[in-house]
Coordinates of C-alpha atoms and ligand atoms in Angstrom, one line a residue:
M822 CA -18.7 20.3 -7.4
P823 CA -22.3 20.8 -6.2
C824 CA -22.8 24.5 -7.1
L825 CA -19.4 25.3 -5.5
G826 CA -20.7 25.1 -2.0
M827 CA -23.6 27.5 -2.7
P828 CA -27.3 26.4 -2.7
C829 CA -28.3 25.3 -6.2
P830 CA -31.2 27.2 -7.7
T831 CA -33.9 24.6 -7.5
A832 CA -37.5 24.9 -8.7
F833 CA -40.3 23.3 -6.7
V834 CA -43.1 22.6 -9.1
W835 CA -46.5 22.0 -7.7
S836 CA -50.1 22.4 -8.8
G837 CA -53.3 22.3 -6.8
D838 CA -54.6 20.3 -9.7
Y839 CA -52.8 17.4 -8.3
E840 CA -55.6 17.3 -5.8
L841 CA -58.3 17.5 -8.5
Y842 CA -59.7 14.4 -7.0
N843 CA -61.4 16.9 -4.7
F844 CA -61.2 20.3 -6.3
G845 CA -63.2 21.7 -9.2
P846 CA -62.2 22.8 -12.7
W847 CA -62.0 26.4 -11.7
H848 CA -58.5 26.0 -10.1
P849 CA -56.2 28.8 -11.2
Y850 CA -53.1 26.7 -12.0
K851 CA -54.9 24.5 -14.3
P852 CA -54.9 26.2 -17.7
Y853 CA -51.2 26.5 -18.1
L854 CA -50.1 23.1 -17.0
W855 CA -53.1 21.6 -18.7
R856 CA -52.3 23.1 -22.1
L857 CA -48.6 22.2 -22.0
A858 CA -49.4 18.6 -21.0
M859 CA -52.2 18.1 -23.5
E860 CA -50.0 19.1 -26.4
E861 CA -47.3 16.6 -25.4
L862 CA -49.2 13.6 -24.1
T863 CA -49.4 12.1 -27.6
L864 CA -45.6 11.9 -27.7
V865 CA -46.0 8.8 -25.6
H866 CA -49.7 7.9 -25.3
T867 CA -52.1 6.9 -28.1
R868 CA -55.0 9.2 -28.8
H869 CA -57.3 6.3 -28.3
Y870 CA -56.1 5.7 -24.8
I871 CA -56.1 9.4 -23.8
M872 CA -59.8 9.6 -25.0
F873 CA -60.6 6.4 -23.1
V874 CA -59.2 7.8 -19.9
K875 CA -61.1 11.1 -20.4
R876 CA -64.4 9.3 -21.1
K877 CA -64.1 6.8 -18.3
C878 CA -63.3 9.5 -15.7
E879 CA -66.3 11.6 -17.0
D880 CA -68.5 8.5 -16.3
G881 CA -66.7 8.3 -12.9
Y882 CA -66.9 4.6 -12.2
G883 CA -65.1 1.4 -13.0
F884 CA -61.3 1.1 -13.5
L885 CA -58.7 2.3 -16.0
D886 CA -56.8 -1.0 -15.7
Y887 CA -57.6 -4.4 -14.3
G888 CA -58.6 -3.2 -10.9
D889 CA -55.8 -1.0 -9.3
T890 CA -56.5 2.4 -10.9
P891 CA -60.1 3.6 -10.4
A892 CA -61.7 5.9 -13.0
A893 CA -62.8 8.5 -10.5
P894 CA -64.1 11.9 -11.6
G895 CA -61.2 14.4 -11.9
V896 CA -58.5 11.7 -12.2
Y897 CA -58.1 12.5 -15.9
E898 CA -57.5 16.2 -15.2
G899 CA -55.3 15.4 -12.2
A900 CA -53.2 13.0 -14.3
V901 CA -52.7 15.5 -17.1
S902 CA -51.7 18.2 -14.6
R903 CA -49.1 15.9 -13.1
V904 CA -47.6 15.4 -16.5
G905 CA -47.6 19.2 -16.9
G906 CA -45.7 19.5 -13.7
T907 CA -42.8 17.2 -14.8
L908 CA -42.8 18.9 -18.2
T909 CA -42.5 22.3 -16.5
A910 CA -39.7 20.9 -14.3
A911 CA -37.8 19.5 -17.3
R912 CA -38.3 22.7 -19.3
L913 CA -37.1 25.0 -16.4
V914 CA -33.9 22.9 -16.1
M915 CA -33.3 22.5 -19.8
E916 CA -33.7 26.2 -20.5
G917 CA -31.2 26.9 -17.7
R918 CA -33.7 28.9 -15.6
Y919 CA -33.0 26.5 -12.7
I920 CA -30.2 24.0 -12.1
H921 CA -32.6 21.4 -10.6
A922 CA -36.3 21.0 -10.3
F923 CA -38.6 18.9 -8.2
N924 CA -42.1 17.7 -9.1
L925 CA -43.2 15.5 -6.3
G926 CA -46.5 14.9 -8.1
G927 CA -44.7 13.0 -10.9
G928 CA -43.0 9.7 -11.2
L929 CA -46.0 7.6 -12.5
H930 CA -43.7 5.0 -13.9
H931 CA -46.1 2.1 -14.5
A932 CA -48.1 3.9 -17.2
R933 CA -47.7 2.6 -20.8
P934 CA -48.6 4.2 -24.1
S935 CA -52.0 2.6 -24.2
S936 CA -52.8 1.4 -20.7
A937 CA -52.9 2.5 -17.1
S938 CA -51.3 0.3 -14.5
G939 CA -50.5 0.3 -10.8
F940 CA -52.1 3.7 -9.9
C941 CA -50.4 5.3 -12.9
V942 CA -52.4 6.9 -15.7
F943 CA -49.9 8.9 -17.8
N944 CA -46.1 8.4 -17.7
D945 CA -45.0 11.9 -16.9
I946 CA -41.2 11.2 -17.1
A947 CA -41.5 9.5 -20.5
V948 CA -43.6 12.4 -21.8
A949 CA -41.0 14.9 -20.5
V950 CA -38.1 12.8 -22.1
R951 CA -39.9 12.8 -25.5
Y952 CA -40.5 16.5 -25.1
L953 CA -36.8 17.2 -24.5
Q954 CA -35.9 15.0 -27.5
R955 CA -38.3 16.7 -29.8
W956 CA -38.0 20.3 -28.8
H957 CA -34.6 20.6 -27.3
G958 CA -32.7 18.0 -29.5
V959 CA -31.6 16.1 -26.4
K960 CA -29.7 12.9 -27.4
R961 CA -28.9 11.3 -24.0
V962 CA -31.2 11.1 -21.0
A963 CA -30.7 9.0 -17.8
V964 CA -33.7 8.0 -15.7
I965 CA -32.7 6.6 -12.3
D966 CA -35.7 5.0 -10.4
V967 CA -35.5 4.1 -6.7
D968 CA -39.2 3.5 -6.2
G969 CA -39.7 0.1 -4.5
H970 CA -41.5 -1.2 -7.6
H971 CA -40.0 -1.9 -11.0
A972 CA -40.2 1.0 -13.5
D973 CA -41.8 -1.3 -16.0
G974 CA -43.7 1.4 -18.0
T975 CA -40.7 3.7 -18.4
Q976 CA -38.5 0.7 -19.3
D977 CA -40.8 -0.6 -22.0
I978 CA -41.2 2.8 -23.7
F979 CA -37.4 3.2 -24.1
Y980 CA -36.4 -0.5 -24.3
S981 CA -35.0 -0.5 -27.8
E982 CA -33.3 3.0 -27.6
R983 CA -29.9 3.9 -26.4
E984 CA -30.8 7.6 -26.2
V985 CA -32.4 6.9 -22.9
L986 CA -30.6 5.0 -20.1
T987 CA -33.0 3.6 -17.5
I988 CA -31.8 2.2 -14.2
S989 CA -34.3 0.8 -11.8
F990 CA -33.7 -0.4 -8.2
H991 CA -36.7 -2.4 -6.9
R992 CA -37.9 -5.3 -4.9
Y993 CA -38.2 -8.3 -7.1
G994 CA -41.2 -10.7 -6.8
I995 CA -43.9 -8.1 -6.0
Y996 CA -46.0 -6.0 -8.5
P997 CA -45.4 -5.7 -11.4
G998 CA -43.3 -8.9 -11.4
T999 CA -40.8 -7.7 -14.0
G1000 CA -37.3 -6.1 -13.7
W1001 CA -35.0 -9.2 -13.5
H1002 CA -31.3 -8.3 -14.0
D1003 CA -31.2 -9.9 -17.5
E1004 CA -33.7 -7.4 -18.8
V1005 CA -31.1 -5.2 -20.5
G1006 CA -32.9 -3.8 -23.5
V1007 CA -33.1 -5.0 -27.1
G1008 CA -31.6 -4.0 -30.5
D1009 CA -30.1 -0.6 -30.4
G1010 CA -31.1 -0.3 -26.7
E1011 CA -29.2 -3.4 -25.6
G1012 CA -27.3 -2.5 -22.5
Y1013 CA -29.3 0.7 -21.8
S1014 CA -32.0 -0.8 -19.6
V1015 CA -30.4 -1.7 -16.2
N1016 CA -32.3 -3.6 -13.5
V1017 CA -31.3 -4.2 -9.9
P1018 CA -33.9 -6.7 -8.5
L1019 CA -33.5 -6.9 -4.7
T1020 CA -34.9 -9.7 -2.6
P1021 CA -35.4 -9.3 1.2
P1022 CA -34.0 -9.8 3.6
L1023 CA -31.2 -7.4 2.8
T1024 CA -29.4 -4.6 4.7
E1025 CA -29.4 -1.0 3.9
A1026 CA -25.7 -1.3 3.4
S1027 CA -26.3 -3.8 0.6
Y1028 CA -28.8 -1.5 -1.2
L1029 CA -26.4 1.4 -1.0
Y1030 CA -23.4 -0.8 -2.0
A1031 CA -25.3 -1.8 -5.2
F1032 CA -26.3 1.8 -5.9
R1033 CA -22.7 3.0 -5.5
E1034 CA -21.2 0.2 -7.6
I1035 CA -23.6 0.5 -10.5
V1036 CA -24.9 4.0 -10.9
P1037 CA -21.8 6.3 -10.8
P1038 CA -19.8 4.3 -13.4
L1039 CA -22.7 4.2 -15.8
I1040 CA -23.6 7.9 -15.5
R1041 CA -19.9 9.0 -15.8
S1042 CA -19.6 6.9 -18.9
Y1043 CA -22.9 7.7 -20.5
K1044 CA -22.7 11.5 -19.8
P1045 CA -26.5 12.2 -20.0
E1046 CA -27.4 15.8 -20.9
I1047 CA -30.0 15.6 -18.2
V1048 CA -30.8 13.2 -15.3
F1049 CA -34.2 12.3 -14.0
L1050 CA -34.5 10.8 -10.5
Q1051 CA -37.7 9.0 -9.7
Y1052 CA -37.5 9.3 -5.9
G1053 CA -40.4 7.1 -4.9
A1054 CA -40.5 6.7 -1.1
D1055 CA -41.7 3.1 -0.9
S1056 CA -38.3 1.6 -0.6
H1057 CA -38.3 2.9 3.0
R1058 CA -38.0 0.1 5.6
D1059 CA -41.4 1.0 7.1
D1060 CA -43.3 1.1 3.9
P1061 CA -46.3 -1.2 4.3
L1062 CA -46.3 -2.5 0.7
V1063 CA -42.7 -3.1 -0.3
G1064 CA -40.2 -4.4 2.2
L1065 CA -36.9 -2.8 1.2
P1066 CA -34.4 -1.6 3.8
L1067 CA -33.8 2.1 3.1
S1068 CA -33.9 4.6 6.0
T1069 CA -34.1 8.4 5.5
H1070 CA -30.3 8.4 5.7
G1071 CA -30.1 6.0 2.8
Y1072 CA -32.5 8.2 0.8
Q1073 CA -30.3 11.2 1.6
E1074 CA -27.3 9.4 0.4
I1075 CA -29.0 8.5 -2.9
A1076 CA -30.1 12.1 -3.4
S1077 CA -26.5 13.2 -2.7
I1078 CA -24.9 10.7 -5.1
V1079 CA -27.3 11.6 -7.9
H1080 CA -26.9 15.3 -7.3
G1081 CA -23.1 15.0 -7.4
L1082 CA -23.3 12.9 -10.6
A1083 CA -25.6 15.4 -12.3
H1084 CA -23.1 18.2 -11.6
E1085 CA -20.2 16.0 -12.8
A1086 CA -21.7 14.6 -16.0
S1087 CA -24.8 16.7 -16.9
G1088 CA -23.9 20.3 -16.1
G1089 CA -26.1 19.9 -13.0
K1090 CA -29.3 19.3 -15.0
L1091 CA -31.4 17.2 -12.6
V1092 CA -35.2 16.7 -12.4
V1093 CA -36.5 14.9 -9.3
T1094 CA -40.0 13.4 -9.2
G1095 CA -41.9 11.7 -6.5
G1096 CA -43.4 8.2 -7.0
G1097 CA -44.9 5.7 -4.6
G1098 CA -44.9 5.8 -0.9
Y1099 CA -47.6 4.3 1.4
N1100 CA -46.5 5.6 4.8
P1101 CA -47.5 9.3 4.8
D1102 CA -45.0 10.3 7.5
N1103 CA -42.1 8.7 5.8
V1104 CA -43.0 10.2 2.4
R1105 CA -43.1 13.7 3.9
R1106 CA -39.7 13.3 5.6
I1107 CA -38.0 11.6 2.6
W1108 CA -39.1 14.1 0.1
A1109 CA -38.2 17.0 2.3
I1110 CA -34.7 15.5 2.9
G1111 CA -34.3 15.0 -0.9
F1112 CA -35.2 18.6 -1.6
I1113 CA -32.8 19.9 1.1
T1114 CA -30.0 17.7 -0.1
V1115 CA -30.3 18.6 -3.8
S1116 CA -31.0 22.3 -3.4
G1117 CA -28.5 22.9 -0.6
V1118 CA -31.1 25.1 1.1
A1119 CA -29.9 25.9 4.6
V1120 CA -31.7 24.2 7.4
S1121 CA -30.6 23.9 11.0
E1122 CA -29.1 20.6 12.4
E1123 CA -32.1 20.3 14.6
E1124 CA -34.6 20.6 11.7
L1125 CA -32.7 18.0 9.7
R1126 CA -32.5 15.7 12.7
S1127 CA -36.3 16.0 13.1
L1128 CA -36.7 14.7 9.6
H1129 CA -34.5 11.7 10.0
D1130 CA -35.2 8.2 11.4
E1131 CA -34.0 7.8 14.9
A1132 CA -31.9 4.7 14.3
H1133 CA -29.4 4.3 11.5
D1134 CA -27.7 1.0 11.3
P1135 CA -26.9 0.1 7.7
G1136 CA -25.6 -3.3 8.6
K1137 CA -23.1 -5.3 6.5
V1138 CA -23.2 -5.9 2.8
D1139 CA -24.9 -9.2 2.0
K1140 CA -23.1 -11.7 -0.1
P1141 CA -26.0 -12.4 -2.5
V1142 CA -26.1 -8.7 -3.3
V1143 CA -22.4 -8.6 -4.1
E1144 CA -22.9 -11.5 -6.5
L1145 CA -25.9 -9.8 -8.0
V1146 CA -23.9 -6.6 -8.6
E1147 CA -21.1 -8.6 -10.2
K1148 CA -23.6 -10.3 -12.6
I1149 CA -25.2 -6.9 -13.5
K1150 CA -21.7 -5.4 -14.2
R1151 CA -20.8 -8.3 -16.4
L1152 CA -24.0 -8.0 -18.3
V1153 CA -24.2 -4.3 -18.8
F1154 CA -20.8 -2.6 -18.3
P1155 CA -19.3 -4.0 -21.6
Y1156 CA -21.9 -2.0 -23.6
H1157 CA -20.5 1.1 -22.0
G1158 CA -16.8 0.3 -22.3
I1159 CA -16.5 0.1 -18.5
D1160 CA -14.0 -2.5 -17.1
V1161 CA -15.8 -5.1 -15.0
Ligands
ZN1330 ZN1 -26.7 21.3 -7.3
ZN1331 ZN1 -43.8 1.9 -5.9

């Protein structure tokens, strides 16, 4: 199923502009990503907000939100180029030039149409989805988000639409405070926002149980034309901000499941973005493992071992998680004609 045992042609999208916090405007990658992103930003964000971000970052002081997201010089250009990266990834996949694409600079899932939030200025995945709807006539997109924080910005943007199925796994009770399991969408979008709010302590086996029970049936039933995976690394057990139980092995399993589902339901079309992650060594290892898993690129056993956690004990599935999963199934599966 995954590319018939062969490596899958996978684009790795990156721009030095992501580091514009330090670099100058002369950087050679800038014009292309910049132009593409500028034309499409308004598909999600208001002109007023875009101009606000630009002006504030030119001033170079203060915040873009209520205190999490500083208006430093270069942030505007950096944020636009990250949107350009996800747009490029989506376009490469949709046009069939690559089966999968990674933009580890993307996944800024807290940004809303007219406000920044939680280190996120522009919502790159939402812009890419609107771009695909508008220019490629895409009718069904799935966005799976395993960042440790709720994908509130992405959810809000598509909350009343069934053309976009959003599924967010996150720790409940930390920033941004939303993402309870009864948030399922409104109107036409009822049943198309899915939330899996997890509360520690829980085992890695519990997390993966919930993922396997909920994601595959929904993706098989929904049959998205393209799948986005927001692969934030802050659900790792050693992340200093979140407190979820995933190891690098769990992250590998998630990448593997989503990769298989993309081939099964979406002709392989899969875009992976980064997201949060506040332990740099974990982030490096998790994203490398994700790329290796999805692309099928050959690495030696030894190389792969060096990327993994030493210990891997997923534990047993916790009863409260089994109950939560049953509740979510009862709430959401009927909208998709799936037996509970
Ligand atoms: Zn593949
Ligand atoms: Zn996060």
